[in-house]
Coordinates of C-alpha atoms in Angstrom, one line a residue:
Chain V
Q1499 CA 121.0 103.7 114.3
K1500 CA 123.6 100.7 114.1
E1501 CA 123.5 99.8 110.0
V1502 CA 124.4 96.8 107.2
E1503 CA 125.2 97.7 104.3
Q1504 CA 124.3 96.1 100.6
N1505 CA 124.7 96.8 96.7
S1506 CA 120.9 95.4 96.1
G1507 CA 122.9 94.4 92.6
P1508 CA 122.0 92.6 90.8
L1509 CA 125.3 91.1 90.4
S1510 CA 125.3 89.1 87.2
V1511 CA 127.9 86.1 86.9
P1512 CA 128.2 83.5 84.3
E1513 CA 128.0 80.3 85.7
G1514 CA 131.4 78.7 86.9
A1515 CA 132.4 82.3 87.9
I1516 CA 133.5 83.4 91.4
A1517 CA 130.9 85.5 92.7
S1518 CA 131.8 88.1 95.1
L1519 CA 129.2 90.2 97.6
N1520 CA 130.1 92.4 99.9
C1521 CA 128.9 94.1 103.3
T1522 CA 130.1 96.9 105.8
Y1523 CA 128.5 97.4 109.2
S1524 CA 128.9 100.1 111.2
D1525 CA 129.0 99.3 114.3
R1526 CA 132.5 98.3 116.0
G1527 CA 131.1 96.1 118.9
S1528 CA 129.7 93.5 116.6
Q1529 CA 130.9 90.8 117.2
S1530 CA 129.2 87.4 114.9
F1531 CA 128.8 88.2 110.5
F1532 CA 126.1 85.4 108.8
W1533 CA 125.7 85.1 105.6
Y1534 CA 121.7 83.9 104.5
R1535 CA 120.4 83.0 101.2
Q1536 CA 117.0 83.8 100.1
Y1537 CA 115.1 82.6 96.5
S1538 CA 112.5 83.9 95.1
G1539 CA 109.2 83.4 97.7
K1540 CA 111.3 81.4 99.9
S1541 CA 111.7 82.0 103.5
P1542 CA 115.8 83.4 104.9
E1543 CA 118.0 80.1 104.9
L1544 CA 121.9 80.3 106.8
I1545 CA 125.1 79.7 105.0
M1546 CA 127.4 80.8 106.6
F1547 CA 128.5 82.5 109.5
I1548 CA 131.9 83.8 110.7
Y1549 CA 133.9 84.8 114.0
S1550 CA 137.7 85.3 113.5
N1551 CA 139.3 87.7 110.9
G1552 CA 140.4 86.4 108.1
D1553 CA 138.4 83.6 105.6
K1554 CA 136.0 80.7 106.6
E1555 CA 135.6 78.0 104.6
D1556 CA 132.7 75.4 103.9
G1557 CA 132.6 73.9 100.1
R1558 CA 132.2 76.2 97.4
F1559 CA 131.6 79.4 100.5
T1560 CA 133.8 81.2 101.5
A1561 CA 133.4 84.3 104.5
Q1562 CA 136.0 86.6 104.6
L1563 CA 135.8 89.1 107.2
N1564 CA 138.0 91.7 108.2
K1565 CA 136.6 93.7 111.6
A1566 CA 139.3 96.8 111.4
S1567 CA 137.4 97.7 108.1
Q1568 CA 134.7 97.1 109.7
Y1569 CA 133.6 94.9 105.8
V1570 CA 132.4 91.1 105.5
S1571 CA 132.4 89.3 101.9
L1572 CA 131.1 86.1 100.5
L1573 CA 133.1 84.4 97.8
I1574 CA 131.0 82.1 96.2
R1575 CA 133.8 79.3 94.0
D1576 CA 132.1 77.9 90.4
S1577 CA 128.7 79.5 90.5
Q1578 CA 125.9 77.5 89.8
P1579 CA 122.4 79.2 88.3
S1580 CA 121.3 77.4 91.6
D1581 CA 122.9 80.0 93.5
S1582 CA 120.5 82.6 91.6
A1583 CA 119.1 83.9 95.3
T1584 CA 119.1 87.3 97.4
Y1585 CA 122.4 87.1 99.8
L1586 CA 121.8 88.5 102.9
C1587 CA 124.1 89.9 105.1
A1588 CA 123.9 89.6 109.0
V1589 CA 125.4 90.9 112.1
R1590 CA 124.7 90.6 115.6
I1591 CA 125.9 92.7 118.2
G1592 CA 126.9 91.2 120.2
G1593 CA 126.6 90.2 124.4
A1594 CA 123.3 88.1 125.8
T1595 CA 121.0 88.5 122.9
N1596 CA 119.9 86.7 119.8
K1597 CA 119.1 89.9 117.3
L1598 CA 120.3 90.5 114.2
I1599 CA 121.1 93.5 112.0
F1600 CA 120.4 92.8 108.6
G1601 CA 120.8 94.5 106.0
T1602 CA 119.0 94.8 102.5
G1603 CA 120.2 91.7 100.8
T1604 CA 122.4 91.7 96.6
L1605 CA 120.8 89.8 94.4
L1606 CA 122.9 87.2 92.4
A1607 CA 122.0 85.8 88.9
V1608 CA 124.4 83.2 87.4
Q1609 CA 123.9 83.0 83.9
P1610 CA 123.7 79.9 81.9
Chain Z
E195 CA 112.3 67.4 110.8
A196 CA 112.7 70.5 112.2
Q197 CA 110.0 72.7 111.5
V198 CA 108.9 76.6 112.1
T199 CA 105.5 76.4 110.9
Q200 CA 103.9 79.5 110.5
N201 CA 99.7 80.1 110.0
P202 CA 98.4 81.5 108.2
R203 CA 100.6 81.2 104.7
Y204 CA 98.5 84.2 103.5
L205 CA 96.1 87.2 104.6
I206 CA 93.4 89.6 103.5
T207 CA 92.3 91.6 105.6
V208 CA 90.6 94.6 106.7
T209 CA 91.9 97.6 108.3
G210 CA 90.9 97.2 112.6
K211 CA 90.4 93.3 112.1
K212 CA 91.7 91.2 114.7
L213 CA 94.3 89.1 113.4
T214 CA 96.7 86.2 114.9
V215 CA 99.8 84.6 112.9
T216 CA 100.9 81.7 114.5
C217 CA 103.9 80.2 115.1
S218 CA 105.1 76.9 116.5
Q219 CA 108.9 75.0 116.0
N220 CA 109.4 71.9 117.2
M221 CA 112.8 72.4 117.1
N222 CA 112.8 73.1 121.6
H223 CA 114.6 76.2 121.1
E224 CA 114.4 79.1 124.0
Y225 CA 114.6 82.3 121.4
M226 CA 111.8 83.1 118.8
S227 CA 111.7 85.6 116.8
W228 CA 109.0 87.8 114.2
Y229 CA 110.0 89.7 111.8
R230 CA 108.7 91.6 109.0
Q231 CA 109.9 91.7 105.9
D232 CA 109.3 94.8 103.0
P233 CA 110.9 95.9 100.1
G234 CA 114.5 98.3 100.2
L235 CA 114.2 97.6 104.6
G236 CA 115.2 94.6 105.0
L237 CA 114.5 92.4 108.4
R238 CA 113.8 94.5 110.7
Q239 CA 112.2 92.8 113.7
I240 CA 109.4 93.2 115.8
Y241 CA 109.5 91.7 119.0
Y242 CA 111.2 88.5 119.9
S243 CA 111.3 86.3 123.3
M244 CA 114.2 84.6 125.1
N245 CA 112.5 81.4 126.8
V246 CA 108.7 81.2 127.9
E247 CA 106.9 84.3 129.7
V248 CA 109.8 86.3 128.5
T249 CA 109.2 88.8 125.6
D250 CA 111.2 92.3 124.5
K251 CA 110.6 94.5 121.6
G252 CA 112.4 95.1 118.5
D253 CA 112.9 97.5 116.2
V254 CA 109.3 98.0 115.1
P255 CA 107.0 96.9 117.6
E256 CA 104.5 99.4 116.9
G257 CA 100.9 97.6 116.0
Y258 CA 102.0 94.5 117.4
K259 CA 101.5 92.1 120.8
V260 CA 103.1 89.1 121.2
S261 CA 102.5 86.5 124.0
R262 CA 105.2 82.8 125.2
K263 CA 103.0 80.6 126.9
E264 CA 104.7 77.4 125.7
K265 CA 108.5 77.4 124.7
R266 CA 107.2 75.7 121.1
N267 CA 104.6 78.5 119.9
F268 CA 104.6 82.4 119.4
P269 CA 102.1 83.9 118.1
L270 CA 101.8 87.5 116.7
I271 CA 98.8 89.7 117.1
L272 CA 97.6 93.1 115.3
E273 CA 95.0 93.8 117.2
S274 CA 93.6 97.0 115.3
P275 CA 94.8 96.2 111.7
S276 CA 96.7 98.8 109.6
P277 CA 97.2 99.6 105.7
N278 CA 100.9 100.4 106.8
Q279 CA 101.3 96.6 108.0
T280 CA 100.0 94.7 104.5
S281 CA 104.3 93.0 104.9
L282 CA 105.2 89.8 104.9
Y283 CA 106.2 88.7 108.4
F284 CA 108.7 85.4 109.4
C285 CA 108.6 83.9 112.1
A286 CA 112.1 82.9 113.5
T287 CA 113.5 80.1 116.5
G288 CA 117.5 79.2 116.9
P289 CA 119.8 78.3 120.0
L290 CA 119.7 81.1 122.8
N291 CA 122.8 83.9 122.2
T292 CA 123.7 83.3 118.5
G293 CA 122.1 84.7 114.9
E294 CA 121.4 81.3 114.1
L295 CA 117.9 80.9 112.9
F296 CA 115.5 79.0 111.5
F297 CA 112.4 80.1 109.7
G298 CA 109.4 80.0 108.9
E299 CA 107.8 79.6 105.8
G300 CA 106.8 83.3 105.9
S301 CA 103.4 85.2 106.3
R302 CA 101.9 87.2 103.0
L303 CA 99.7 90.1 105.6
T304 CA 97.8 92.2 103.5
V305 CA 95.5 95.1 104.7
L306 CA 93.4 97.0 102.9

């Protein structure tokens, strides 16, 4: 069974701090990795994806991938109360497929 | 405006009464999929479609049917709903062979 594991949280950080969200996956054949944000009562929306080992930055968000350790993380710099949401890690196994395996998500609470 | 539209958004029904949840996208994507989201279990794929007339089972297909007669529409059919199908359902679409998904607003279904 292919799995994606996340700490459910809540992860509480003060406004302006760096929030660090972590995710591990079990399938070494996984090829691409995604972070979706889901506000309470809303649908998930894609915020970042990463394919290669290392860091990928987009504004206040940085995705980090370490395939050897099967570990993906999302850093949010200068956290804002509007970042409070559940962050879903998703892994695409690869090949001719769109199939994603989702983690159960980490709830982030940014305190003003 | 790019949209994924689901209907109904909310539905309370009784065991055994057939229902259909519609999904329509105007993004011209080949790939469409249905997910259910349950507390502690995350997003789980029910069915997916790579193109018109091409559908396949996801991880939790039991009790569901789908069809893909047109590119833009991908209805989810519950022939004989049961209480364990009470859930939040999301339709998603995206480009082929990526993990980039665009979700509808969700349909909250309660089966009594």
